[in-house]
mmCIF file of C-alpha atoms in Angstrom:
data_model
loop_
_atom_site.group_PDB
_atom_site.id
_atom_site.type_symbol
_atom_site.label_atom_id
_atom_site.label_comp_id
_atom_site.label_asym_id
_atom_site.label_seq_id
_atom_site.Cartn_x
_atom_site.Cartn_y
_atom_site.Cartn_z
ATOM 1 C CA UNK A 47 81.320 85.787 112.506
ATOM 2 C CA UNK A 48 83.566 84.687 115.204
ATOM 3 C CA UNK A 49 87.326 84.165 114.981
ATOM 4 C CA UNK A 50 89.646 82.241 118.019
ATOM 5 C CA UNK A 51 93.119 82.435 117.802
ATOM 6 C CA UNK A 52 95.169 79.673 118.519
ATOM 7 C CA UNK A 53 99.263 78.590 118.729
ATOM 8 C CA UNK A 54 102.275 78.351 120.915
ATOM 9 C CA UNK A 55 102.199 80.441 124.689
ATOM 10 C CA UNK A 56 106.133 80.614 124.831
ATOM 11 C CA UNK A 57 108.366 80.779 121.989
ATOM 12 C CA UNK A 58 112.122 80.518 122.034
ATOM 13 C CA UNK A 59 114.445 83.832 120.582
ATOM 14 C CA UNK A 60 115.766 82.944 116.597
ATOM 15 C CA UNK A 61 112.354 80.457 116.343
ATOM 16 C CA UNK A 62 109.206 81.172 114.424
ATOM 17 C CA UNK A 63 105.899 81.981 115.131
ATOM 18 C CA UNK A 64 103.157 80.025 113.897
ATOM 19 C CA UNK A 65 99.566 81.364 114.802
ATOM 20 C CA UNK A 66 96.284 79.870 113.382
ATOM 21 C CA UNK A 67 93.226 81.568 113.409
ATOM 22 C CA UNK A 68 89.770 79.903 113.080
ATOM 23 C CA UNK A 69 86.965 81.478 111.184
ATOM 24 C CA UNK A 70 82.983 80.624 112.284
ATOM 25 C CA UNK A 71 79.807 81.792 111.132
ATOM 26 C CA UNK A 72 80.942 82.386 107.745
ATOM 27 C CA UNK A 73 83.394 81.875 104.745
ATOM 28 C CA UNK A 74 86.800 83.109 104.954
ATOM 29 C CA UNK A 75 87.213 83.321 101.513
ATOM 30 C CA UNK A 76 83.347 84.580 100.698
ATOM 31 C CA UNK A 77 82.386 88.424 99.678
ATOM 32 C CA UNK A 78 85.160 90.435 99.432
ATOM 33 C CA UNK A 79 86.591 90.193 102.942
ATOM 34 C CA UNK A 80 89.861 90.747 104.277
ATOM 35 C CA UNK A 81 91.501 89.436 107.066
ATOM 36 C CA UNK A 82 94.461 90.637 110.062
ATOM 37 C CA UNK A 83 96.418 90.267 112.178
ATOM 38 C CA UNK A 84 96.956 92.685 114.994
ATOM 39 C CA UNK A 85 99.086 92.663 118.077
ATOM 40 C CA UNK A 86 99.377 94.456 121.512
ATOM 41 C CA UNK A 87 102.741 94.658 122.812
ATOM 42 C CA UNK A 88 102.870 95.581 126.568
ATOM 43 C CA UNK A 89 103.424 99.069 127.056
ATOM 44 C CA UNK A 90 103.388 99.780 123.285
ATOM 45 C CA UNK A 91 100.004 99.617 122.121
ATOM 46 C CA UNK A 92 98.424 98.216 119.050
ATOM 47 C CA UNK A 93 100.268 96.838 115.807
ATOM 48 C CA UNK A 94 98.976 95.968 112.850
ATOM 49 C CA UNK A 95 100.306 93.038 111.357
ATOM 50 C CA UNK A 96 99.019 92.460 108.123
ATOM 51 C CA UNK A 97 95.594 91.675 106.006
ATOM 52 C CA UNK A 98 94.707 88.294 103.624
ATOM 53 C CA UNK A 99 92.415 89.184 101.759
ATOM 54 C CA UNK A 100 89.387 86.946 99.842
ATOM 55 C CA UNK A 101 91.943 85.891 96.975
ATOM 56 C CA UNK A 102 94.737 85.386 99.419
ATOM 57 C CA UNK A 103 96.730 88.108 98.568
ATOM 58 C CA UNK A 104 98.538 89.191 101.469
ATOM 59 C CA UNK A 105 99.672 92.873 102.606
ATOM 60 C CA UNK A 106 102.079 93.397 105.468
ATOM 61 C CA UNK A 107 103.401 96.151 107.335
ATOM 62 C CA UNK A 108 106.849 97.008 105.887
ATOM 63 C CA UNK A 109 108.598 97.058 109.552
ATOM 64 C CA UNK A 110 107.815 93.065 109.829
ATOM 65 C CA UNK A 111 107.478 92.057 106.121
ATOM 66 C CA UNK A 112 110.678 90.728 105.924
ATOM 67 C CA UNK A 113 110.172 88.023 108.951
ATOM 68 C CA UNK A 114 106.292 87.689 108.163
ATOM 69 C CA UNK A 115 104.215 85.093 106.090
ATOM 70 C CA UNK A 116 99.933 85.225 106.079
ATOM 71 C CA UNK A 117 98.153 82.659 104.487
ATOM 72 C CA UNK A 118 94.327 81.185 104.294
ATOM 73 C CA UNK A 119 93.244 77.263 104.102
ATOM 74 C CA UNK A 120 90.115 78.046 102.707
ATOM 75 C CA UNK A 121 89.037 73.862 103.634
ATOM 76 C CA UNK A 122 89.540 74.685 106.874
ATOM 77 C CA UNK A 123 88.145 77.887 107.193
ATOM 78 C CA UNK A 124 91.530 79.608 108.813
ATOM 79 C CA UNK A 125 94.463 81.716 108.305
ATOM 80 C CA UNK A 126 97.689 81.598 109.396
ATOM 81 C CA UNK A 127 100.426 83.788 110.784
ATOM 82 C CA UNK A 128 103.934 82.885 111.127
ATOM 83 C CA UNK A 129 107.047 85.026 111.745
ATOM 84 C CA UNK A 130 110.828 83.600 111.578
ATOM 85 C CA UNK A 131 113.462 84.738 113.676
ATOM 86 C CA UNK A 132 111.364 85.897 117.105
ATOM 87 C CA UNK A 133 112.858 88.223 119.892
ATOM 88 C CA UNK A 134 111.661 89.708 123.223
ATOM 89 C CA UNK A 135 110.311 92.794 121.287
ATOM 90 C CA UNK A 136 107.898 90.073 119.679
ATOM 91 C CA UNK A 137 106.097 89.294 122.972
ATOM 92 C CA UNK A 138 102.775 90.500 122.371
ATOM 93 C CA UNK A 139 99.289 89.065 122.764
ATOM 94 C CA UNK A 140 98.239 88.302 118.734
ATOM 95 C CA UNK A 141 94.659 89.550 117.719
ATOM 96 C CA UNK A 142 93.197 88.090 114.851
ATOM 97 C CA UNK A 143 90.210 90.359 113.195
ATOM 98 C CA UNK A 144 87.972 90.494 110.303
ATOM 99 C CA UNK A 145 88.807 93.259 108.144
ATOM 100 C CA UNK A 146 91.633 95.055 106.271
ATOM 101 C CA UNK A 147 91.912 98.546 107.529
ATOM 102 C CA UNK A 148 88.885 98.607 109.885
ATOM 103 C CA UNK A 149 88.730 95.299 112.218
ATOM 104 C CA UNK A 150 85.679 93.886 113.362
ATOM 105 C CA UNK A 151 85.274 91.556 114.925
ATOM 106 C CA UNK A 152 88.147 90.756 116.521
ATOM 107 C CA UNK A 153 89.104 86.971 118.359
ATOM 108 C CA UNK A 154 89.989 86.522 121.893
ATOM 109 C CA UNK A 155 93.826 87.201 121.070
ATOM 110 C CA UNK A 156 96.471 84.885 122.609
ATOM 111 C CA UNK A 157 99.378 85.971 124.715
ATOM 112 C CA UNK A 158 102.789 84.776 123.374
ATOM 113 C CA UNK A 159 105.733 84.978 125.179
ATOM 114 C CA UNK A 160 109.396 84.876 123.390
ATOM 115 C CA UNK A 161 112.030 83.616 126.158
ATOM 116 C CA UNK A 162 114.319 81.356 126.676
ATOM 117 C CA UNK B 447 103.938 105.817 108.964
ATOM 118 C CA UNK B 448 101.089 107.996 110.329
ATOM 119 C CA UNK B 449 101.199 108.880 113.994
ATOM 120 C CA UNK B 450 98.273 108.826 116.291
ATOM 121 C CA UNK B 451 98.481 110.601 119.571
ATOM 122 C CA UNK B 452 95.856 110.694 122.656
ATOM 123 C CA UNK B 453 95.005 112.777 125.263
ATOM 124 C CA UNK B 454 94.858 111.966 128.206
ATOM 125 C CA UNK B 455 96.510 109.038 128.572
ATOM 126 C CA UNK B 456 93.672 108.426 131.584
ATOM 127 C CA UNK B 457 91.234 109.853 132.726
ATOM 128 C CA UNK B 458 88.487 109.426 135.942
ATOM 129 C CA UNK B 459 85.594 110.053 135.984
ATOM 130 C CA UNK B 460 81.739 109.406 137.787
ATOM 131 C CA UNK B 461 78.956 107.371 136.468
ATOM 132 C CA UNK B 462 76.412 109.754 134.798
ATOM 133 C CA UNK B 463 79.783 112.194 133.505
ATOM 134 C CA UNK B 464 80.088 113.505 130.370
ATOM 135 C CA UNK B 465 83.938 112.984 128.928
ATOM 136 C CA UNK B 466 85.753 113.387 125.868
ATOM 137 C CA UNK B 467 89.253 111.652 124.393
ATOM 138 C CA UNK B 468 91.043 113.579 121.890
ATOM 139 C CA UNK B 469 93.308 111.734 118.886
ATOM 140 C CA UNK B 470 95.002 113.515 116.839
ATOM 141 C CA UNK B 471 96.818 112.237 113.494
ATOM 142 C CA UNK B 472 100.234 113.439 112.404
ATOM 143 C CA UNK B 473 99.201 113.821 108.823
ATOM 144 C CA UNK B 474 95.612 114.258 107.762
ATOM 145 C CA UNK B 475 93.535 111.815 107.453
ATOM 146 C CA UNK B 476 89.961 113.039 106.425
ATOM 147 C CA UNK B 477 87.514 110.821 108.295
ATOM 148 C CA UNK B 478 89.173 107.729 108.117
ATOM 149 C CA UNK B 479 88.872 107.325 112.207
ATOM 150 C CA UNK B 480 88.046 104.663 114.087
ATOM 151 C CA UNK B 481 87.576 103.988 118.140
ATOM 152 C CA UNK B 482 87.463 100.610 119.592
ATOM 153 C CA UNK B 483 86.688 99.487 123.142
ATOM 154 C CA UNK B 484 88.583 97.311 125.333
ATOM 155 C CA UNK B 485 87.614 96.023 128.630
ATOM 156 C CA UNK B 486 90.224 93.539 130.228
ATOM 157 C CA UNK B 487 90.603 89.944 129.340
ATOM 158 C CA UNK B 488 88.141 91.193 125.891
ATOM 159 C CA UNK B 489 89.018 91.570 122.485
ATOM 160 C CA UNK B 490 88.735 95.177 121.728
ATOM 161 C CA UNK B 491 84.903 96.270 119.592
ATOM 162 C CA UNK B 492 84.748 98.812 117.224
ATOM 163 C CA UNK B 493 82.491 101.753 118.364
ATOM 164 C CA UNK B 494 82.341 104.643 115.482
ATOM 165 C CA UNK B 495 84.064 104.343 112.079
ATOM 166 C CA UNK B 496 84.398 107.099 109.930
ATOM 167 C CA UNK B 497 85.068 109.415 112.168
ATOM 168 C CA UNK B 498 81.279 109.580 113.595
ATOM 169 C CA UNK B 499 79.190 106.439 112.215
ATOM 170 C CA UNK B 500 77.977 104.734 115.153
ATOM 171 C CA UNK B 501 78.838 100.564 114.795
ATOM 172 C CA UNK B 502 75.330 98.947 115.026
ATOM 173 C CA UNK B 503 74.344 97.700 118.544
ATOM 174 C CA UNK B 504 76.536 100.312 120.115
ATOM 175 C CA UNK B 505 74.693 102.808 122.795
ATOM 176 C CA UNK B 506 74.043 106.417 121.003
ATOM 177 C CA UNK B 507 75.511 108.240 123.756
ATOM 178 C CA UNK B 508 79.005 107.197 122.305
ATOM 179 C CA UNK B 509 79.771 109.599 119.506
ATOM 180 C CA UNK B 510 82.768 110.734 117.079
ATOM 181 C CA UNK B 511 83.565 113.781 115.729
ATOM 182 C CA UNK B 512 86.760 115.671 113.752
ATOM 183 C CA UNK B 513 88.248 115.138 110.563
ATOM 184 C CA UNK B 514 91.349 115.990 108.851
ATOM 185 C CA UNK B 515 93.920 115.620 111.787
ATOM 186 C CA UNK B 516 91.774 116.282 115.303
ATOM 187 C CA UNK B 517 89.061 113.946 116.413
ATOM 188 C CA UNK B 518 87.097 113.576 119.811
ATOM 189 C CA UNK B 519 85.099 110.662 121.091
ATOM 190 C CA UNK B 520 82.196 111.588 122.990
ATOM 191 C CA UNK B 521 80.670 109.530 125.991
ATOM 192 C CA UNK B 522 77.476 110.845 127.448
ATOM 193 C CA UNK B 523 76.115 109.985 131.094
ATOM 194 C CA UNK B 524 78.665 107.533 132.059
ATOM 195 C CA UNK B 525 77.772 104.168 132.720
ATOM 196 C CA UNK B 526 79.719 101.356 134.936
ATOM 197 C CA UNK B 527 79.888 99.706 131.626
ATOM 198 C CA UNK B 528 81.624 102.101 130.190
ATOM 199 C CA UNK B 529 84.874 102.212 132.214
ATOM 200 C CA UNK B 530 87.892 100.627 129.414
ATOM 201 C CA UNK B 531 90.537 101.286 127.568
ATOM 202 C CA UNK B 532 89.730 103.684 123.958
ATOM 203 C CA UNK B 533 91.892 103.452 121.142
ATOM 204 C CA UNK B 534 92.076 105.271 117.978
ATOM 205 C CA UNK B 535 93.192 104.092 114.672
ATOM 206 C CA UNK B 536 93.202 105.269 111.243
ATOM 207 C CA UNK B 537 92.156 103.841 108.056
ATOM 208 C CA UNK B 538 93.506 106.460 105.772
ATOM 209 C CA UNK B 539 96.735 104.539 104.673
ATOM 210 C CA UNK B 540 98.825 101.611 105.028
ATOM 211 C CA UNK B 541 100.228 100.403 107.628
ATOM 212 C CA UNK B 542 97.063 101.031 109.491
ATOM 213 C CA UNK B 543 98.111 102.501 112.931
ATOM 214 C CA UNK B 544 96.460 102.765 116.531
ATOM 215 C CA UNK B 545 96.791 105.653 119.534
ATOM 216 C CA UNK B 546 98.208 104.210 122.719
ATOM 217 C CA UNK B 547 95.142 104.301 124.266
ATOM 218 C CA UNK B 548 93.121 106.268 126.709
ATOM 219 C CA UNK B 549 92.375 104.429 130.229
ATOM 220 C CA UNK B 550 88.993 105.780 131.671
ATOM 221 C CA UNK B 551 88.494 104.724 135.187
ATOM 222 C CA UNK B 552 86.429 104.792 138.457
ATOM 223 C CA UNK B 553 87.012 108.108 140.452
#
């Protein structure tokens, strides 16, 4: 499997987020897999974000929940991230990862910047 | 939220070393460990889940021990490889949370 993240570099402050990760060399809604999001803020260290899992049922971590929506396109073999109302502290290079509590593999990540 | 903590924060060492990287949880967390490797500009990879399973393809002289709320990640005869960043995380319970990592470098 093999997962590239893809989206915006620079994002205003008070916009959202929209992140799409691609899923190849298998079916993101096959098995019983789950799927995350993870991010590294600089100088903070590793976040996770959330899991979809095979069904679509999402499960977020409570301290972004409330600005945070995950979602799969299973004819398109992706998921989604997007998260409303963005500031400074969400400057963070975004991971996407196969897995719900134990990620591998992971994607490239992509570095986005919130600034005006 | 469980709390991951590790020591040192980085560390140098010498190809052919032996070194260890602690992690310790603020809660337990039986074996429900994990380390990952990052080299820069690379997604991190998992090494050992479970506190000591090896991840298939990855070099046996990586190794995991602890449980409960101390674990140590074992690197054997350093090689040039080898020189990243560690993290820890735990899988015990939701939200799933990572150490801040442990830089090993060149001495």
């Amino acid at each position: 499997v093999q997962l590239q993240e893809s989206g915006p570099g620079l994002v205003k402050p008070s916009q959202t987020l929209s992140l799409t990760c691609s899923v190849s060399g298998g079916s993101i809604n096959s098995g019983e897999d789950y799927w995350s999001w993870i991010r590294h803020v600089p100088g903070k260290g590793l976040q996770w974000i959330g899991f979809i899992d095979y069904t679509g049922r999402p499960s977020y971590n409570p301290s972004l929940e409330s600005r945070l929506t995950m979602s799969t396109d299973t004819s398109r073999n992706e998921m989604s991230l997007t998260l409303r109302s963005l500031t400074a502290a969400d400057t963070a290079v975004y991971y996407c990862a196969k897995g719900g509590s134990l990620f591998d593999p992971w994607g490239q990540g992509i570095l986005v910047t919130v600034s005006s | 939220d469980i709390h991951m903590t590790q020591s040192p924060s980085s560390l140098s060492a010498s190809v052919g070393d032996r070194v260890t990287i602690s992690c310790r949880a603020s809660q337990s967390i039986d074996h429900y460990l994990n380390w990952y490797q990052q080299t820069p500009g690379k997604a991190p990879k998992l090494l050992i889940f479970g506190g000591f399973n090896l991840q298939s393809g990855v070099p046996s002289r990586f190794s995991g021990s602890g449980s409960g709320t101390d674990f140590t990640l074992t690197i054997n005869s350093l090689q040039p490889e080898d020189f990243a960043t560690y993290f820890c995380q735990q899988s015990s319970s939701s939200p799933y949370t990572f150490g801040q990592g442990t830089k090993l470098e060149v001495k």
